[in-house]
């Protein structure tokens, strides 16, 4: 059965994204965009991003993860090091990140290499998480097959009682990754599909800005 979606359209209308008005540093430009998006309290999880990896089967795989920090060294998120995404990164560090904020008709695409964060960084973030999230990280063998949901719920209740009066230890197979960008693309939706696309490419530490056709 074919479902025709051709009539679902949105007419974008945004201020122009001009080379002379953007920062020469893509991280500074990202920060400006992110701060504006984050100021909109109606938007839930503006830090949600698409992480794409190359799986061990050779196929690309994308999933939503949450950006937990960014700085001059890259963009960070946390996961189980035995998950499918971690296995893929171990085999191929090349990844991409995608942010899409539909209410602003904006997206940012980032290409880079993912590296594990240091143990101190991972430990500090783990300790800042709600206790329920800590317990879930402890019990979950992420991406492995489970018989049913009740198995997970039973394990959770057991660990919840076990750690009721004490701290939850960070699993040794849980921690962070930091993606070091080599390329950014800033996309701004425009009327009649004449979208703005500005690409920042890193050439020996110098960022080059180029406009791409929509």
PDB file of C-alpha atoms in Angstrom:
ATOM      1  CA  UNK A   1       0.000   0.000   0.000  1.00  0.00           C
ATOM      2  CA  UNK A   2       1.352   3.388  -1.015  1.00  0.00           C
ATOM      3  CA  UNK A   3       0.743   6.368   1.241  1.00  0.00           C
ATOM      4  CA  UNK A   4       1.126   9.638  -0.648  1.00  0.00           C
ATOM      5  CA  UNK A   5       2.654  12.324   1.590  1.00  0.00           C
ATOM      6  CA  UNK A   6       3.412  14.775  -1.187  1.00  0.00           C
ATOM      7  CA  UNK A   7       0.939  17.365   0.059  1.00  0.00           C
ATOM      8  CA  UNK A   8       2.527  17.702   3.501  1.00  0.00           C
ATOM      9  CA  UNK A   9       4.410  20.949   3.143  1.00  0.00           C
ATOM     10  CA  UNK A  10       5.658  23.798   5.296  1.00  0.00           C
ATOM     11  CA  UNK A  11       6.524  27.195   3.879  1.00  0.00           C
ATOM     12  CA  UNK A  12       9.633  28.260   5.753  1.00  0.00           C
ATOM     13  CA  UNK A  13      10.212  31.914   6.534  1.00  0.00           C
ATOM     14  CA  UNK A  14      13.431  32.901   8.318  1.00  0.00           C
ATOM     15  CA  UNK A  15      15.935  35.729   8.438  1.00  0.00           C
ATOM     16  CA  UNK A  16      18.729  35.115   5.911  1.00  0.00           C
ATOM     17  CA  UNK A  17      21.863  33.328   7.065  1.00  0.00           C
ATOM     18  CA  UNK A  18      24.701  35.426   5.641  1.00  0.00           C
ATOM     19  CA  UNK A  19      28.431  34.769   5.646  1.00  0.00           C
ATOM     20  CA  UNK A  20      29.219  38.312   6.795  1.00  0.00           C
ATOM     21  CA  UNK A  21      26.993  37.924   9.875  1.00  0.00           C
ATOM     22  CA  UNK A  22      28.079  34.532  11.217  1.00  0.00           C
ATOM     23  CA  UNK A  23      31.000  33.856  13.511  1.00  0.00           C
ATOM     24  CA  UNK A  24      34.260  32.744  11.936  1.00  0.00           C
ATOM     25  CA  UNK A  25      34.404  30.027  14.593  1.00  0.00           C
ATOM     26  CA  UNK A  26      31.712  27.343  14.129  1.00  0.00           C
ATOM     27  CA  UNK A  27      31.599  26.491  17.832  1.00  0.00           C
ATOM     28  CA  UNK A  28      30.750  30.116  18.610  1.00  0.00           C
ATOM     29  CA  UNK A  29      28.029  30.051  15.959  1.00  0.00           C
ATOM     30  CA  UNK A  30      26.646  26.779  17.338  1.00  0.00           C
ATOM     31  CA  UNK A  31      26.629  28.250  20.827  1.00  0.00           C
ATOM     32  CA  UNK A  32      24.600  31.262  19.628  1.00  0.00           C
ATOM     33  CA  UNK A  33      22.052  28.995  17.971  1.00  0.00           C
ATOM     34  CA  UNK A  34      21.851  26.641  20.939  1.00  0.00           C
ATOM     35  CA  UNK A  35      21.409  29.441  23.471  1.00  0.00           C
ATOM     36  CA  UNK A  36      18.531  30.907  21.460  1.00  0.00           C
ATOM     37  CA  UNK A  37      16.850  27.517  21.156  1.00  0.00           C
ATOM     38  CA  UNK A  38      17.352  26.735  24.841  1.00  0.00           C
ATOM     39  CA  UNK A  39      15.696  29.994  25.832  1.00  0.00           C
ATOM     40  CA  UNK A  40      12.390  28.690  24.437  1.00  0.00           C
ATOM     41  CA  UNK A  41      10.884  26.954  27.463  1.00  0.00           C
ATOM     42  CA  UNK A  42       8.216  25.282  25.309  1.00  0.00           C
ATOM     43  CA  UNK A  43      10.851  23.152  23.586  1.00  0.00           C
ATOM     44  CA  UNK A  44      11.655  19.909  25.386  1.00  0.00           C
ATOM     45  CA  UNK A  45      15.232  18.655  25.280  1.00  0.00           C
ATOM     46  CA  UNK A  46      16.848  21.111  22.843  1.00  0.00           C
ATOM     47  CA  UNK A  47      19.990  19.025  23.386  1.00  0.00           C
ATOM     48  CA  UNK A  48      18.501  15.997  21.631  1.00  0.00           C
ATOM     49  CA  UNK A  49      20.737  15.061  18.714  1.00  0.00           C
ATOM     50  CA  UNK A  50      20.976  12.316  16.108  1.00  0.00           C
ATOM     51  CA  UNK A  51      24.136  10.250  16.451  1.00  0.00           C
ATOM     52  CA  UNK A  52      25.005   8.270  13.317  1.00  0.00           C
ATOM     53  CA  UNK A  53      27.622   5.531  13.294  1.00  0.00           C
ATOM     54  CA  UNK A  54      28.778   2.833  10.888  1.00  0.00           C
ATOM     55  CA  UNK A  55      27.680  -0.497  12.358  1.00  0.00           C
ATOM     56  CA  UNK A  56      29.727  -3.679  12.406  1.00  0.00           C
ATOM     57  CA  UNK A  57      27.450  -4.954   9.623  1.00  0.00           C
ATOM     58  CA  UNK A  58      28.543  -2.079   7.389  1.00  0.00           C
ATOM     59  CA  UNK A  59      25.225  -0.229   7.568  1.00  0.00           C
ATOM     60  CA  UNK A  60      24.865   3.291   8.969  1.00  0.00           C
ATOM     61  CA  UNK A  61      22.718   3.493  12.084  1.00  0.00           C
ATOM     62  CA  UNK A  62      21.186   6.588  13.655  1.00  0.00           C
ATOM     63  CA  UNK A  63      19.592   7.133  17.040  1.00  0.00           C
ATOM     64  CA  UNK A  64      18.688  10.015  19.323  1.00  0.00           C
ATOM     65  CA  UNK A  65      21.047  10.709  22.206  1.00  0.00           C
ATOM     66  CA  UNK A  66      21.349  13.731  24.482  1.00  0.00           C
ATOM     67  CA  UNK A  67      24.168  16.234  24.248  1.00  0.00           C
ATOM     68  CA  UNK A  68      25.524  16.650  27.781  1.00  0.00           C
ATOM     69  CA  UNK A  69      28.327  19.138  27.235  1.00  0.00           C
ATOM     70  CA  UNK A  70      30.236  20.954  24.531  1.00  0.00           C
ATOM     71  CA  UNK A  71      33.432  22.956  24.560  1.00  0.00           C
ATOM     72  CA  UNK A  72      36.482  23.637  22.414  1.00  0.00           C
ATOM     73  CA  UNK A  73      37.335  19.934  22.556  1.00  0.00           C
ATOM     74  CA  UNK A  74      34.034  18.718  21.136  1.00  0.00           C
ATOM     75  CA  UNK A  75      30.521  17.483  21.859  1.00  0.00           C
ATOM     76  CA  UNK A  76      29.901  14.971  24.654  1.00  0.00           C
ATOM     77  CA  UNK A  77      27.351  12.279  25.417  1.00  0.00           C
ATOM     78  CA  UNK A  78      27.239   9.205  27.676  1.00  0.00           C
ATOM     79  CA  UNK A  79      26.359   5.577  27.051  1.00  0.00           C
ATOM     80  CA  UNK A  80      27.093   1.950  27.827  1.00  0.00           C
ATOM     81  CA  UNK A  81      30.437   0.950  26.329  1.00  0.00           C
ATOM     82  CA  UNK A  82      28.979  -2.453  25.399  1.00  0.00           C
ATOM     83  CA  UNK A  83      26.098  -0.965  23.398  1.00  0.00           C
ATOM     84  CA  UNK A  84      25.802  -1.207  19.626  1.00  0.00           C
ATOM     85  CA  UNK A  85      26.837   2.427  19.242  1.00  0.00           C
ATOM     86  CA  UNK A  86      29.955   1.913  21.358  1.00  0.00           C
ATOM     87  CA  UNK A  87      30.943  -1.201  19.421  1.00  0.00           C
ATOM     88  CA  UNK A  88      30.487   0.715  16.183  1.00  0.00           C
ATOM     89  CA  UNK A  89      32.635   3.609  17.445  1.00  0.00           C
ATOM     90  CA  UNK A  90      35.318   1.179  18.604  1.00  0.00           C
ATOM     91  CA  UNK A  91      35.455  -0.176  15.065  1.00  0.00           C
ATOM     92  CA  UNK A  92      35.126   3.189  13.291  1.00  0.00           C
ATOM     93  CA  UNK A  93      35.523   6.514  15.094  1.00  0.00           C
ATOM     94  CA  UNK A  94      33.946   8.498  12.259  1.00  0.00           C
ATOM     95  CA  UNK A  95      30.487   9.683  13.338  1.00  0.00           C
ATOM     96  CA  UNK A  96      28.017  12.446  12.595  1.00  0.00           C
ATOM     97  CA  UNK A  97      25.736  14.491  14.828  1.00  0.00           C
ATOM     98  CA  UNK A  98      22.509  16.143  13.767  1.00  0.00           C
ATOM     99  CA  UNK A  99      20.463  18.786  15.569  1.00  0.00           C
ATOM    100  CA  UNK A 100      17.040  19.837  14.252  1.00  0.00           C
ATOM    101  CA  UNK A 101      14.933  22.582  15.801  1.00  0.00           C
ATOM    102  CA  UNK A 102      11.766  22.705  13.663  1.00  0.00           C
ATOM    103  CA  UNK A 103      10.193  25.704  15.384  1.00  0.00           C
ATOM    104  CA  UNK A 104      13.167  27.784  14.224  1.00  0.00           C
ATOM    105  CA  UNK A 105      13.593  26.022  10.851  1.00  0.00           C
ATOM    106  CA  UNK A 106      17.211  25.289  11.739  1.00  0.00           C
ATOM    107  CA  UNK A 107      19.486  22.304  11.765  1.00  0.00           C
ATOM    108  CA  UNK A 108      23.181  21.755  12.411  1.00  0.00           C
ATOM    109  CA  UNK A 109      25.140  18.804  11.043  1.00  0.00           C
ATOM    110  CA  UNK A 110      28.545  17.896  12.460  1.00  0.00           C
ATOM    111  CA  UNK A 111      31.094  15.371  11.218  1.00  0.00           C
ATOM    112  CA  UNK A 112      33.894  14.231  13.489  1.00  0.00           C
ATOM    113  CA  UNK A 113      35.730  11.539  15.403  1.00  0.00           C
ATOM    114  CA  UNK A 114      34.474  10.110  18.685  1.00  0.00           C
ATOM    115  CA  UNK A 115      36.842   9.401  21.582  1.00  0.00           C
ATOM    116  CA  UNK A 116      36.107   8.178  25.096  1.00  0.00           C
ATOM    117  CA  UNK A 117      36.119  10.798  27.817  1.00  0.00           C
ATOM    118  CA  UNK A 118      38.458  10.344  30.756  1.00  0.00           C
ATOM    119  CA  UNK A 119      37.327   8.372  33.805  1.00  0.00           C
ATOM    120  CA  UNK A 120      37.050  11.459  36.027  1.00  0.00           C
ATOM    121  CA  UNK A 121      34.658  13.176  33.607  1.00  0.00           C
ATOM    122  CA  UNK A 122      32.492  10.064  33.335  1.00  0.00           C
ATOM    123  CA  UNK A 123      32.481   9.538  37.103  1.00  0.00           C
ATOM    124  CA  UNK A 124      31.497  13.134  37.831  1.00  0.00           C
ATOM    125  CA  UNK A 125      28.602  13.020  35.429  1.00  0.00           C
ATOM    126  CA  UNK A 126      27.408   9.635  36.687  1.00  0.00           C
ATOM    127  CA  UNK A 127      27.308  10.969  40.242  1.00  0.00           C
ATOM    128  CA  UNK A 128      25.174  13.913  39.084  1.00  0.00           C
ATOM    129  CA  UNK A 129      22.467  11.658  37.614  1.00  0.00           C
ATOM    130  CA  UNK A 130      19.231  10.821  39.444  1.00  0.00           C
ATOM    131  CA  UNK A 131      19.517   7.615  41.419  1.00  0.00           C
ATOM    132  CA  UNK A 132      16.973   5.858  39.228  1.00  0.00           C
ATOM    133  CA  UNK A 133      19.079   6.595  36.148  1.00  0.00           C
ATOM    134  CA  UNK A 134      22.179   5.301  37.921  1.00  0.00           C
ATOM    135  CA  UNK A 135      20.418   2.036  38.756  1.00  0.00           C
ATOM    136  CA  UNK A 136      19.200   1.640  35.179  1.00  0.00           C
ATOM    137  CA  UNK A 137      22.770   2.047  33.919  1.00  0.00           C
ATOM    138  CA  UNK A 138      23.944  -0.558  36.412  1.00  0.00           C
ATOM    139  CA  UNK A 139      21.401  -3.207  35.448  1.00  0.00           C
ATOM    140  CA  UNK A 140      21.201  -2.698  31.692  1.00  0.00           C
ATOM    141  CA  UNK A 141      23.304  -4.698  29.267  1.00  0.00           C
ATOM    142  CA  UNK A 142      22.413  -2.180  26.582  1.00  0.00           C
ATOM    143  CA  UNK A 143      21.416  -3.552  23.165  1.00  0.00           C
ATOM    144  CA  UNK A 144      21.301  -7.157  24.433  1.00  0.00           C
ATOM    145  CA  UNK A 145      18.110  -9.211  24.054  1.00  0.00           C
ATOM    146  CA  UNK A 146      15.801  -9.522  27.074  1.00  0.00           C
ATOM    147  CA  UNK A 147      12.838 -11.859  27.447  1.00  0.00           C
ATOM    148  CA  UNK A 148      10.349  -9.186  28.521  1.00  0.00           C
ATOM    149  CA  UNK A 149       9.987  -5.909  30.406  1.00  0.00           C
ATOM    150  CA  UNK A 150       9.211  -7.580  33.720  1.00  0.00           C
ATOM    151  CA  UNK A 151      12.759  -8.960  33.802  1.00  0.00           C
ATOM    152  CA  UNK A 152      14.132  -5.416  33.789  1.00  0.00           C
ATOM    153  CA  UNK A 153      11.606  -4.166  36.315  1.00  0.00           C
ATOM    154  CA  UNK A 154      12.436  -7.003  38.706  1.00  0.00           C
ATOM    155  CA  UNK A 155      16.158  -6.266  38.467  1.00  0.00           C
ATOM    156  CA  UNK A 156      15.483  -2.581  39.033  1.00  0.00           C
ATOM    157  CA  UNK A 157      13.466  -3.193  42.201  1.00  0.00           C
ATOM    158  CA  UNK A 158      16.163  -5.524  43.552  1.00  0.00           C
ATOM    159  CA  UNK A 159      18.905  -2.956  42.993  1.00  0.00           C
ATOM    160  CA  UNK A 160      16.703  -0.148  44.285  1.00  0.00           C
ATOM    161  CA  UNK A 161      16.454  -1.961  47.633  1.00  0.00           C
ATOM    162  CA  UNK A 162      20.139  -2.867  47.620  1.00  0.00           C
ATOM    163  CA  UNK A 163      21.232   0.751  47.183  1.00  0.00           C
ATOM    164  CA  UNK A 164      18.437   2.403  49.161  1.00  0.00           C
ATOM    165  CA  UNK A 165      20.863   3.794  51.743  1.00  0.00           C
ATOM    166  CA  UNK A 166      24.092   3.931  49.794  1.00  0.00           C
ATOM    167  CA  UNK A 167      25.511   5.330  46.593  1.00  0.00           C
ATOM    168  CA  UNK A 168      25.290   3.455  43.297  1.00  0.00           C
ATOM    169  CA  UNK A 169      28.699   2.597  41.822  1.00  0.00           C
ATOM    170  CA  UNK A 170      29.395   3.628  38.251  1.00  0.00           C
ATOM    171  CA  UNK A 171      29.557   0.539  36.046  1.00  0.00           C
ATOM    172  CA  UNK A 172      33.001   0.020  34.553  1.00  0.00           C
ATOM    173  CA  UNK A 173      31.389  -0.314  31.113  1.00  0.00           C
ATOM    174  CA  UNK A 174      29.620   3.050  31.261  1.00  0.00           C
ATOM    175  CA  UNK A 175      31.026   6.429  30.337  1.00  0.00           C
ATOM    176  CA  UNK A 176      31.254   9.256  27.889  1.00  0.00           C
ATOM    177  CA  UNK A 177      32.331  10.047  24.368  1.00  0.00           C
ATOM    178  CA  UNK A 178      33.465  13.350  22.959  1.00  0.00           C
ATOM    179  CA  UNK A 179      33.085  14.039  19.240  1.00  0.00           C
ATOM    180  CA  UNK A 180      35.866  16.219  17.832  1.00  0.00           C
ATOM    181  CA  UNK A 181      34.404  18.099  14.832  1.00  0.00           C
ATOM    182  CA  UNK A 182      36.100  18.345  11.456  1.00  0.00           C
ATOM    183  CA  UNK A 183      33.097  19.853   9.660  1.00  0.00           C
ATOM    184  CA  UNK A 184      29.912  21.773  10.519  1.00  0.00           C
ATOM    185  CA  UNK A 185      26.932  22.639   8.347  1.00  0.00           C
ATOM    186  CA  UNK A 186      24.408  25.259   9.448  1.00  0.00           C
ATOM    187  CA  UNK A 187      21.049  25.049   7.658  1.00  0.00           C
ATOM    188  CA  UNK A 188      18.345  27.692   7.765  1.00  0.00           C
ATOM    189  CA  UNK A 189      14.985  26.963   6.122  1.00  0.00           C
ATOM    190  CA  UNK A 190      13.862  29.632   3.631  1.00  0.00           C
ATOM    191  CA  UNK A 191      10.886  30.459   1.442  1.00  0.00           C
ATOM    192  CA  UNK A 192      10.486  28.500  -1.816  1.00  0.00           C
ATOM    193  CA  UNK A 193      13.086  25.992  -0.629  1.00  0.00           C
ATOM    194  CA  UNK A 194      15.949  28.422  -1.262  1.00  0.00           C
ATOM    195  CA  UNK A 195      17.484  27.317   2.015  1.00  0.00           C
ATOM    196  CA  UNK A 196      20.684  28.745   3.450  1.00  0.00           C
ATOM    197  CA  UNK A 197      23.501  26.246   3.966  1.00  0.00           C
ATOM    198  CA  UNK A 198      26.867  27.322   5.336  1.00  0.00           C
ATOM    199  CA  UNK A 199      29.602  24.735   5.709  1.00  0.00           C
ATOM    200  CA  UNK A 200      32.646  25.153   7.948  1.00  0.00           C
ATOM    201  CA  UNK A 201      35.590  22.934   6.974  1.00  0.00           C
ATOM    202  CA  UNK A 202      38.726  22.614   9.098  1.00  0.00           C
ATOM    203  CA  UNK A 203      41.956  22.998   7.147  1.00  0.00           C
ATOM    204  CA  UNK A 204      45.014  22.755   9.399  1.00  0.00           C
ATOM    205  CA  UNK A 205      43.227  24.494  12.251  1.00  0.00           C
ATOM    206  CA  UNK A 206      41.684  27.234  10.104  1.00  0.00           C
ATOM    207  CA  UNK A 207      37.930  27.159   9.498  1.00  0.00           C
ATOM    208  CA  UNK A 208      36.815  27.829   5.934  1.00  0.00           C
ATOM    209  CA  UNK A 209      33.210  28.944   5.306  1.00  0.00           C
ATOM    210  CA  UNK A 210      31.478  27.985   2.062  1.00  0.00           C
ATOM    211  CA  UNK A 211      27.886  28.379   0.907  1.00  0.00           C
ATOM    212  CA  UNK A 212      26.230  25.240  -0.448  1.00  0.00           C
ATOM    213  CA  UNK A 213      23.353  25.153  -2.904  1.00  0.00           C
ATOM    214  CA  UNK A 214      20.037  24.269  -1.237  1.00  0.00           C
TER     215      UNK A 214
END
